[in-house]
Amino acid sequence: MSLKIRMLEFGSRSVVRLGGPLVSAHLLVDDAGLTLIDSGLWGVGNELLRVVAALGRRPEELRNIILTHGHLDHAGGSAAIQEWSGGARVWIHATDRDHVLQHVRYQGITRLCGVLEKAGTWLGHYRAPEIGGELIDGQVLPFWGGLRVWHLPGHTPGHCALVSEANGLVFSGDLFASYAWSVHAPPRFLSRDTKRVKVSLRLLAEREPQAVLPSHYDWMDPALHAERLHQLCYTPGGAGVT
Ligand SMILES: [Zn+2]
Ligand SMILES: [Zn+2]
């Protein structure tokens, strides 16, 4: 089966989309190495291996896996990828660490999220990766020309966005989902603190990013998602973020 690589180029750097409209992870590629933002569900690891080979790179060049947060659809593939890469370092914010280790407690309406996650961990034989790096608000990770960590909690306590200032691109995780038929903040049952999600969304929108890649989206068009974010936050009668 032929492999279609969905890639955007930023000079000598590129970003490859893995997964699909349901949930995406992103592989960052440059001469210095390979970095993964989120690891998708369990199937992404196999796709990633094929992409790495097609790019003429080696699995061991993947040295870092950055998780925007601990939900299963973002962390699910981490353990397997960590193994075949020979020990890529997994990064996550300290307050989502327990989530990845499956020690999270769901309360109220978010119990439904917990049920879904439990089913997913069972179906996918989830294993927690070894966590070796802590994301700290404001720090710049020295990958892909520099990735600034932006702690934007609410969806989960440790939810972070990653900002590539060199390439003008924001990886916004689950702050919002962006589809032609619906642009929306995560539904209540998926977020720990919906009020805080709105604050985080507004903080992101106020920075007026020109290029955004969420984790749940239709087309790989960062300018389109930046525009939709703006509309979500500022259109009267929209999501009511302001
Ligand atoms: Zn999530
Ligand atoms: Zn998600």
PDB file of N, CA and C and ligand atoms in Angstrom, residues 69 73-74 174 216, ligand 2:
ATOM      1  N   HIS A  69      -1.127  16.836  26.408  1.00  0.00           N
ATOM      2  CA  HIS A  69      -1.832  16.483  27.639  1.00  0.00           C
ATOM      3  C   HIS A  69      -1.967  14.970  27.716  1.00  0.00           C
ATOM      4  N   ASP A  73      -6.087   9.634  23.565  1.00  0.00           N
ATOM      5  CA  ASP A  73      -5.920   9.832  22.118  1.00  0.00           C
ATOM      6  C   ASP A  73      -4.678  10.681  21.793  1.00  0.00           C
ATOM      7  N   HIS A  74      -3.966  11.100  22.829  1.00  0.00           N
ATOM      8  CA  HIS A  74      -2.723  11.860  22.625  1.00  0.00           C
ATOM      9  C   HIS A  74      -1.493  11.106  23.132  1.00  0.00           C
ATOM     10  N   ASP A 174      -5.810  20.367  22.457  1.00  0.00           N
ATOM     11  CA  ASP A 174      -7.272  20.237  22.482  1.00  0.00           C
ATOM     12  C   ASP A 174      -7.972  21.496  22.969  1.00  0.00           C
ATOM     13  N   HIS A 216      -7.446  18.019  16.562  1.00  0.00           N
ATOM     14  CA  HIS A 216      -8.645  17.469  15.934  1.00  0.00           C
ATOM     15  C   HIS A 216      -9.071  18.449  14.835  1.00  0.00           C
TER      16      HIS A 216
HETATM   17 ZN    ZN B   2      -7.970  14.931  21.928  1.00  0.00          ZN
END
